[in-house]
Coordinates of C-alpha atoms in Angstrom, one line a residue:
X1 CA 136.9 104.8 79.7
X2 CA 133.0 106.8 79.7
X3 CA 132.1 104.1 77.1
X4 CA 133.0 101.8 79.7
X5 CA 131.0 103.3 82.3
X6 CA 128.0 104.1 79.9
X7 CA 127.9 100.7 79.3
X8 CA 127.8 99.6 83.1
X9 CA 125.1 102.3 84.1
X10 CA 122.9 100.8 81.2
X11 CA 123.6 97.0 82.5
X12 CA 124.1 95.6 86.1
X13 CA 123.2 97.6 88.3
X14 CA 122.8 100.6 86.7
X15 CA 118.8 101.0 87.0
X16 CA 119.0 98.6 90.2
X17 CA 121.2 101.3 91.7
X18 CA 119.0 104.5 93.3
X19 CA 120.6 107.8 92.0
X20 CA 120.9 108.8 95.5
X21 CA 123.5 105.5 96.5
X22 CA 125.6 106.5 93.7
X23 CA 126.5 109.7 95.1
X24 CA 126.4 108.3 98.8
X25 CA 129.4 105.6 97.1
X26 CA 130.8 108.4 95.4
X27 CA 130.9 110.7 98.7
X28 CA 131.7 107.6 101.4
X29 CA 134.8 106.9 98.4
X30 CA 136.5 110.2 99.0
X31 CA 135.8 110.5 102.5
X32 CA 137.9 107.0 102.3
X33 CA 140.4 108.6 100.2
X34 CA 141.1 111.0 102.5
X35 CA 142.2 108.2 105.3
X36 CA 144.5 106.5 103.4
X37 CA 147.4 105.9 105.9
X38 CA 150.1 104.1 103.5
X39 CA 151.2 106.0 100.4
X40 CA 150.9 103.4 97.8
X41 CA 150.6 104.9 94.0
X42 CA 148.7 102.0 93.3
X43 CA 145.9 102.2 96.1
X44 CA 145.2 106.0 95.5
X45 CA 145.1 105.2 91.6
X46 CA 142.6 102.6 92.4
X47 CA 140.2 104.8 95.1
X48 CA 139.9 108.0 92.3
X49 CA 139.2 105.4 89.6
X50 CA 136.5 104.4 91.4
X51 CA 135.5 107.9 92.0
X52 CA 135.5 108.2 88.4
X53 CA 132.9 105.7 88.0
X54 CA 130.7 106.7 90.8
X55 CA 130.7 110.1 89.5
X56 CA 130.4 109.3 85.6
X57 CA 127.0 106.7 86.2
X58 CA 125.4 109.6 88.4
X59 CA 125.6 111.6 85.8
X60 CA 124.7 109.5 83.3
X61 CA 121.9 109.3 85.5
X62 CA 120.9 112.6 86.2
X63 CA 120.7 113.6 83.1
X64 CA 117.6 111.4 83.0
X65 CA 116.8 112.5 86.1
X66 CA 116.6 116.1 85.0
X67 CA 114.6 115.5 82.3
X68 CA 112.1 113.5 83.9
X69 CA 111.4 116.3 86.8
X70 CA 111.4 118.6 84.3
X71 CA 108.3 117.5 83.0
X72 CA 107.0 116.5 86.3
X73 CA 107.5 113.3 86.7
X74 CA 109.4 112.5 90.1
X75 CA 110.4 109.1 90.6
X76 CA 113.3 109.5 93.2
X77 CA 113.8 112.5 95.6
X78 CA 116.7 113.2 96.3
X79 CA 117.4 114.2 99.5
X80 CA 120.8 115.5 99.8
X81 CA 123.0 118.1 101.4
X82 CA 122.9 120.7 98.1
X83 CA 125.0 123.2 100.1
X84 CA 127.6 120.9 100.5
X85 CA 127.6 118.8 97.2
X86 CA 127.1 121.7 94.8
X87 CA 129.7 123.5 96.3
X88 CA 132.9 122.1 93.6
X89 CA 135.7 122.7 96.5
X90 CA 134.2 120.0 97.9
X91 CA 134.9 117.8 95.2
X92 CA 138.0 118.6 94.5
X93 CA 139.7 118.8 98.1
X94 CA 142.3 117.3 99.7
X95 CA 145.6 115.6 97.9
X96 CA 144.0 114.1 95.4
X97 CA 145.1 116.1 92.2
X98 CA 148.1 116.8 93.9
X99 CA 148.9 112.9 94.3
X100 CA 147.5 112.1 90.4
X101 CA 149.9 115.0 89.4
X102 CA 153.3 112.8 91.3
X103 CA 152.2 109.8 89.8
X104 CA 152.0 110.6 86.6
X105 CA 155.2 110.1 85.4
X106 CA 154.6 106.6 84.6
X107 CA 151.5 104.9 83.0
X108 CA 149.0 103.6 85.1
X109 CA 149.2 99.9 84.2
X110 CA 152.9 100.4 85.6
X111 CA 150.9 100.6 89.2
X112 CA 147.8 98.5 88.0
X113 CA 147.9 95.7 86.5
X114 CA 144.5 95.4 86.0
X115 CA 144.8 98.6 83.4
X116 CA 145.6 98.0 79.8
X117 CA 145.5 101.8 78.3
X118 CA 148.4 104.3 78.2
X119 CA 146.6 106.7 80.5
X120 CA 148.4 108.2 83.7
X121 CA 147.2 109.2 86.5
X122 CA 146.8 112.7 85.9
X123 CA 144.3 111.3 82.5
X124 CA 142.3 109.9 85.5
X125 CA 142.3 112.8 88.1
X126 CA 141.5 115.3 84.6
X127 CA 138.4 112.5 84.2
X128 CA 137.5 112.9 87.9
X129 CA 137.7 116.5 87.9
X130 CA 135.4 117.0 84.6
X131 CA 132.8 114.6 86.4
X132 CA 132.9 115.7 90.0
X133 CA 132.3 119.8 88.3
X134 CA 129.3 118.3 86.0
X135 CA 127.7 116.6 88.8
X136 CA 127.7 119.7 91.2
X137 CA 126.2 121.9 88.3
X138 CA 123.4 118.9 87.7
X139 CA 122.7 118.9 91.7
X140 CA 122.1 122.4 91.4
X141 CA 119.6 122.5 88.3
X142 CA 117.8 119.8 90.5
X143 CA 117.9 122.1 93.7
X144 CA 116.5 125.0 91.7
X145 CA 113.8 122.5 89.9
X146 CA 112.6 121.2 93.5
X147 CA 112.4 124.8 94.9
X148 CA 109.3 125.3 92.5
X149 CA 106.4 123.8 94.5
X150 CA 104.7 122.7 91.5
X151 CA 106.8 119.4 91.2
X152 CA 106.2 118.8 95.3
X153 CA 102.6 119.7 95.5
X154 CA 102.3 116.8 91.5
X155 CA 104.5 114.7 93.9
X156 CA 102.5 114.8 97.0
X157 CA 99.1 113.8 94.5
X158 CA 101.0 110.8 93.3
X159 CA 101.6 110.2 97.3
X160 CA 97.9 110.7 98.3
X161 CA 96.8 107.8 95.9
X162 CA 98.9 105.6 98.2
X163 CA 98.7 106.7 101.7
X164 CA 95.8 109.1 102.1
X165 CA 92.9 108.3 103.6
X166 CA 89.1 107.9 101.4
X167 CA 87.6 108.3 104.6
X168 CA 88.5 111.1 106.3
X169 CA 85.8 113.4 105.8
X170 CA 83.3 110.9 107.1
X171 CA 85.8 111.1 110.4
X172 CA 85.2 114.6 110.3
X173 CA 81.5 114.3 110.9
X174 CA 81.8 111.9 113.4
X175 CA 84.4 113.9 115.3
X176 CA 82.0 117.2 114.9
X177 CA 78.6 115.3 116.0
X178 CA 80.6 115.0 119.7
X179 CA 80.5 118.4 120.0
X180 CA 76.3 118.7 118.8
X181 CA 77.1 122.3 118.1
X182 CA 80.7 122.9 117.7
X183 CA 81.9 126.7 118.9
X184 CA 84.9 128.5 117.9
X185 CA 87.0 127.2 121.4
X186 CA 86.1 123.3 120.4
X187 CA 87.2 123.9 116.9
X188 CA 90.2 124.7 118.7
X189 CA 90.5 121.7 120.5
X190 CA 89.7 119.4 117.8
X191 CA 92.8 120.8 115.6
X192 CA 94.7 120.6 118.7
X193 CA 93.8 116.7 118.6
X194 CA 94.5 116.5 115.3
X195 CA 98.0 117.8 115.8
X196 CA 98.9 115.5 118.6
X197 CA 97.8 112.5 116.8
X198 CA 100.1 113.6 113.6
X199 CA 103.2 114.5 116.3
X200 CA 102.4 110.5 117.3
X201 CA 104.0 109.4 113.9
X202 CA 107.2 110.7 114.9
X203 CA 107.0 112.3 111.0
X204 CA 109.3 115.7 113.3
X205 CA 111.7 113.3 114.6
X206 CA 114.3 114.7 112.5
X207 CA 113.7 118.2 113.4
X208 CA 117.2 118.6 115.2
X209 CA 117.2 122.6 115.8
X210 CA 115.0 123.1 118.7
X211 CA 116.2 125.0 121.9
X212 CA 115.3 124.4 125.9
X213 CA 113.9 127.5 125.8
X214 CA 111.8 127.0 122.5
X215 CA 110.6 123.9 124.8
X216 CA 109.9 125.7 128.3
X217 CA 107.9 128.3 125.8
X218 CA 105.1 125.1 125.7
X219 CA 102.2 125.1 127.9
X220 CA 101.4 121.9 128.7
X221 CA 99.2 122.1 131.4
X222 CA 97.0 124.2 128.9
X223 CA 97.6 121.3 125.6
X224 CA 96.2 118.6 128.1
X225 CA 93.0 120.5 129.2
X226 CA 92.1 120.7 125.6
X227 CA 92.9 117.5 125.0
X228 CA 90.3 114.5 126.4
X229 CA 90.6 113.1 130.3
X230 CA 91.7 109.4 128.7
X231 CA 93.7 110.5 125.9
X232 CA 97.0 109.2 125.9
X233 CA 100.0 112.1 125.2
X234 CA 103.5 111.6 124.2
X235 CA 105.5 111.6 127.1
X236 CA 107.5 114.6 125.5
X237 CA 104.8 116.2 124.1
X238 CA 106.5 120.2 124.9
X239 CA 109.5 118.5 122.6
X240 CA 107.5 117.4 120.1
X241 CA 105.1 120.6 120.4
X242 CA 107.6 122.9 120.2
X243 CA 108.7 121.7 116.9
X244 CA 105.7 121.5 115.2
X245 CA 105.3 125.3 116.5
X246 CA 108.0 125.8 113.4
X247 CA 105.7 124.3 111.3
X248 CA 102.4 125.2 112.4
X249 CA 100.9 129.0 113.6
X250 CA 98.3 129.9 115.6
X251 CA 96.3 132.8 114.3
X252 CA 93.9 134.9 116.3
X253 CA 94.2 132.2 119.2
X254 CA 91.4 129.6 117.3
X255 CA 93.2 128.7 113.7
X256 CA 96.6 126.5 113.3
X257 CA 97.6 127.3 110.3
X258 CA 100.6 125.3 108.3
X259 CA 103.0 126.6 107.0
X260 CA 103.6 124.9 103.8
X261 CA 106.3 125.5 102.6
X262 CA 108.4 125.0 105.7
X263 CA 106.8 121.5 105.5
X264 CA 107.7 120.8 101.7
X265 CA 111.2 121.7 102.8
X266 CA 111.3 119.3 105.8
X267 CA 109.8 116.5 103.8
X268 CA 112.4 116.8 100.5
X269 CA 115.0 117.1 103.3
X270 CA 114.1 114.0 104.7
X271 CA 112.0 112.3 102.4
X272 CA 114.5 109.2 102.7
X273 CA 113.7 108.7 106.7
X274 CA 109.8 109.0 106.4
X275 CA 107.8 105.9 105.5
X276 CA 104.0 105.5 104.6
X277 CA 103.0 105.9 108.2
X278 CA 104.3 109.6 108.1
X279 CA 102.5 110.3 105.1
X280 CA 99.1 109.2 105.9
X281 CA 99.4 111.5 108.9
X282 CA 100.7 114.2 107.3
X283 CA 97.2 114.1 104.7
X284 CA 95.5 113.4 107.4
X285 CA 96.1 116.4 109.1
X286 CA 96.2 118.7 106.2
X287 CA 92.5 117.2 105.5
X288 CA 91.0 117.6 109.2
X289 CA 92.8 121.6 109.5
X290 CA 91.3 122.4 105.9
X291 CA 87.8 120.9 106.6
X292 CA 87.9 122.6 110.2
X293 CA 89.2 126.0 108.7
X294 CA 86.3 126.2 106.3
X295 CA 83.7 125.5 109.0
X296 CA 85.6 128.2 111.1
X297 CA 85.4 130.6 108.3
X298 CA 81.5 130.0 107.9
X299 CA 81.3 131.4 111.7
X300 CA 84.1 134.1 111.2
X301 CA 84.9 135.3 107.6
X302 CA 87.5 137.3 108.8
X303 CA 89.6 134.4 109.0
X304 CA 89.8 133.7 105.4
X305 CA 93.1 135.8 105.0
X306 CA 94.8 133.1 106.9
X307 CA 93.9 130.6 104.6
X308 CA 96.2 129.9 101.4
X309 CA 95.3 129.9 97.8
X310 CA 94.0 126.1 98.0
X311 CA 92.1 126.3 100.9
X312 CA 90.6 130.3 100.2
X313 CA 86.4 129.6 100.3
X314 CA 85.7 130.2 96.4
X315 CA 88.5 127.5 95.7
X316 CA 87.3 124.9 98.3
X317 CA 83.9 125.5 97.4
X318 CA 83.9 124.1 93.6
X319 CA 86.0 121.7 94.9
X320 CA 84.1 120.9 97.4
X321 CA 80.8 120.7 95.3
X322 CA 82.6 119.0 92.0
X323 CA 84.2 116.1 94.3
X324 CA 81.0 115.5 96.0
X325 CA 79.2 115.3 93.1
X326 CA 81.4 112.8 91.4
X327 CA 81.6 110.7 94.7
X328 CA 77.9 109.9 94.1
X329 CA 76.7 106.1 92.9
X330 CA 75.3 108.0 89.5
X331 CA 79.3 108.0 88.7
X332 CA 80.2 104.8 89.9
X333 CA 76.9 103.7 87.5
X334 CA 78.8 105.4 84.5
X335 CA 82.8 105.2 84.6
X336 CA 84.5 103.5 83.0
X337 CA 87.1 101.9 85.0
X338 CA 86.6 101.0 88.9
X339 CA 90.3 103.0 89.3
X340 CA 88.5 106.2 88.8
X341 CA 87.8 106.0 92.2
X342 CA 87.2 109.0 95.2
X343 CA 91.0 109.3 95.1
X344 CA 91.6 109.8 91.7
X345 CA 87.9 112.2 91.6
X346 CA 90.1 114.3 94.4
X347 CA 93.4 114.5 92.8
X348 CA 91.3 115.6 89.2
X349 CA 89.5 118.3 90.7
X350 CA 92.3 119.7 92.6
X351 CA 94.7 119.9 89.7
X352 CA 92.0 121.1 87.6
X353 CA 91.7 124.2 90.1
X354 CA 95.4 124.1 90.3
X355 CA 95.4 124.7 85.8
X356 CA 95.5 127.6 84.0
X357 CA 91.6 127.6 84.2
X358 CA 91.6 128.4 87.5
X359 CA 90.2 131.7 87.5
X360 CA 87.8 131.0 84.6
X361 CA 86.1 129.0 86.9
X362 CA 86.1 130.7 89.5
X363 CA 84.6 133.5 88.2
X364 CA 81.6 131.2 86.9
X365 CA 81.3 130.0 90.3
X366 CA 80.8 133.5 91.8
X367 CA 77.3 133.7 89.9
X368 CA 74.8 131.3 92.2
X369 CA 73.3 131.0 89.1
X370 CA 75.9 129.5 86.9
X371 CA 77.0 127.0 89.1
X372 CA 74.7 123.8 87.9
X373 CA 75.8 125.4 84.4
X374 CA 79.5 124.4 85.2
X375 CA 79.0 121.1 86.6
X376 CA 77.2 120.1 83.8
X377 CA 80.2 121.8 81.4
X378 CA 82.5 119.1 83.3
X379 CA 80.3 116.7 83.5
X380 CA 80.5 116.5 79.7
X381 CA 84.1 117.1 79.3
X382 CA 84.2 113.4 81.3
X383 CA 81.8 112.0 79.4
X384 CA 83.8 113.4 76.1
X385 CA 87.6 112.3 77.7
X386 CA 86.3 108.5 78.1
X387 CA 86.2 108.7 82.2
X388 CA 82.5 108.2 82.1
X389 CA 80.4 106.7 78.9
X390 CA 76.9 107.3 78.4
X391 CA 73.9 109.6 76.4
X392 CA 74.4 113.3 78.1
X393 CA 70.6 112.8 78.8
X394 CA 71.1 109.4 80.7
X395 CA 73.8 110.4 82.7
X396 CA 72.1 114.1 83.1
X397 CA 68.7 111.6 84.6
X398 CA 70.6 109.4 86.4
X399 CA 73.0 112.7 88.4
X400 CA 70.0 114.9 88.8
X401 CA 66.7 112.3 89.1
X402 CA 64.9 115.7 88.2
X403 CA 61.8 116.5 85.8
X404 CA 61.9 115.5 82.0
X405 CA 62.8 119.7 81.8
X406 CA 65.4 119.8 84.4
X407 CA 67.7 116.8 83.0
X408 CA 67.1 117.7 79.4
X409 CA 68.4 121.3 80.6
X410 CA 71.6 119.5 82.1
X411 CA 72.0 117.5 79.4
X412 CA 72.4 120.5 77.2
X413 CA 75.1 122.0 79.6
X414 CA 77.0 118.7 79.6
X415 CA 77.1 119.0 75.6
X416 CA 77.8 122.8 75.9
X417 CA 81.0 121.6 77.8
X418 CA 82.3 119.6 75.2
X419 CA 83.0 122.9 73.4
X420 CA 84.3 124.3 76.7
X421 CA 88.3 125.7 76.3
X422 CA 88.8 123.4 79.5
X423 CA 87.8 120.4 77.8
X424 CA 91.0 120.4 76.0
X425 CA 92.9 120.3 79.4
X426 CA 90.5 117.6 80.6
X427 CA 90.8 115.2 77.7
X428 CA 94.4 115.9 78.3
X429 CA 94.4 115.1 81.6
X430 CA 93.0 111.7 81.3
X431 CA 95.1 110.5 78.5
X432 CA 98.5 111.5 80.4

């Protein structure tokens, strides 16, 4: 009988069928079960059979599954009820074994003609029972995978290259040229913009738990005279603000600050109700709140210890700088491949911060002096990895358009790079 079902998970619709669905048909078959009204041996053979092979090809799945996030590579989230499905009881509920257990006295061809083996019944609800406890320890190894934000934050980059927007820090400009000379109160205002247009993609709709008095706890009248005279609000914006108030803290009355991992909770919860337009506001926001914190923290370093790892000022800085730098035309002159584009630059420098190296370069970035050092260390890992393709002295001429000294110095770096322990990670990189 698993030979049987092996063989249908690798044809049909196997691979046509999402992981998810099979454990929906397995769940909808014993909530089914469990309705039953006529006591037919032959009907209740039938439903756990197909139990069986619900069960046995999301396994067979998982498996794969498992190994695939394992290594970080997330096609499908699965956004499930893990307290409910992990939970074996659950499984094995009800009459079921029971029933299996009062059949058995006779084969199971005796009540379906469709079977041709000597099995009984209680063979079958054994076979169930084997599956159903195998699949609630798999749901739990990918519970305990997807707590570790490393596979959500790797998912979210592969995300980004879809729905994020290329041009959002030019919107950022443009939105702080209205305010000439932009004080800590209008920095205020803008994220308060910024939220409201996010709460507009209905991305919180699912947010059930909120109370009347978690709503009366919104000041209204004080959101709207922030906001602009002709801006158009939600009609319930105290709803909607009061549940982005579970994701979202204000610190020292001027900084909203995210709260992460709240947020990658809500959106592996729900990740099956949110479409493209709920994703390019979520980036969206996280973009315009990072590139308004940093500004803030320019004004008022104090407010650095609000910010998380990714967004502290030594981290955002050689990001800041490294993406820049490779947004320029001398890169677009040199890659390549046109898909090295800003999006991809972003993602590579932000999972190169992310690495093990982290700190390495950090701590060359806290010497001034070292800093055109390390971007021409990277440069030249590119160049080496195949991303860009060029002399170190005609790409050092073309980035810099310094003296003959000055680009000969960078060129030097760039080939000092090549040597750099990072470069291993970066060659890496690019060929995975």
């Amino acid at each position: 009988m698993a030979r049987s079902l092996e063989t249908q998970a690798l044809e049909g619709t196997g691979f046509r069928t999402s992981l998810r669905q099979f454990i929906s048909h397995l769940d909808e078959s014993q909530k089914a079960y469990d309705m039953i009204a006529v006591d037919d041996p032959g009907t209740k053979c039938l439903f756990v059979a197909s139990m069986v092979k619900w069960a046995h090809l999301a396994n067979f799945r998982l498996l794969d599954y498992l190994e695939k996030i394992n290594k970080g590579d997330c096609e499908e989230v699965l956004a499930l009820d893990y307290a409910k499905l992990c939970n074996k009881n659950y499984w094995l509920r009800g009459k079921k074994k029971s029933d299996m257990m009062a059949y058995s006295d006779k084969p199971l061809k005796y009540y379906l003609e469709i079977w041709n083996s000597d099995e009984t019944s209680w063979d079958l609800y054994q076979l169930y029972e084997a599956n159903v406890c195998e699949l609630a320890d798999n749901l739990k190894k990918v519970k305990s995978t997807f707590d570790k934000p490393e596979l959500y934050e790797k998912l979210m980059q592969q995300m980004k290259e879809q729905y994020a927007d290329p041009d959002i820090d030019y919107e950022y400009e443009q939105i702080k040229e209205a305010y000439v000379e932009p004080s800590m109160n209008d920095f205020l205002k803008m994220q308060v913009k910024a939220c409201v247009d996010f709460l507009k993609s209905g991305m919180l709709n699912h947010v059930l738990s909120i109370s009347n008095e978690e709503i009366e706890e919104v000041d209204e009248t004080k959101l709207h005279k922030m906001l602009e005279p002709d801006y158009k609000t939600p009609d319930n914006l105290k709803k909607l603000w009061a549940k982005l108030k579970k994701f979202i803290e204000l610190k020292e009355n001027v900084m909203l600050v995210p709260k992460r991992g709240l947020i990658r909770k809500h959106v592996l919860k729900h990740f099956h109700e949110l479409n493209g337009d709920h994703f390019s506001a979520l980036f969206r926001l996280d973009k315009l709140l990072t590139l308004m914190h940093q500004d803030m923290v320019k004004m008022k370093p104090e407010l650095a210890q609000y910010l998380t790892t990714n967004e502290s000022p030594n981290v955002f800085g050689i990001v800041n700088s490294l993406t820049r730098l490779m947004q320029q035309d001398w890169f677009k002159q040199f890659r390549t491949d046109p898909k090295y584009g800003d999006i991809w630059i972003e993602k590579f420098v932000s999972e190169l911060l992310a690495s093990e190296y982290q700190q390495e370069l950090l701590e060359i970035w806290k010497d001034a002096d070292k800093r055109l050092t390390l971007k021409g260390n990277i440069i030249g890992c590119l160049n080496k990895a195949g991303i860009i393709d060029g002399s170190d002295l005609g790409i050092a001429t073309a980035l810099l358009n310094g003296t003959i000294g000055e680009n000969k110095k960078f060129a030097i770096y760039m080939g000092r790079g090549k040597k750099m322990v990072f470069c291993d990670w970066i060659c890496d990189y690019v060929k995975g």
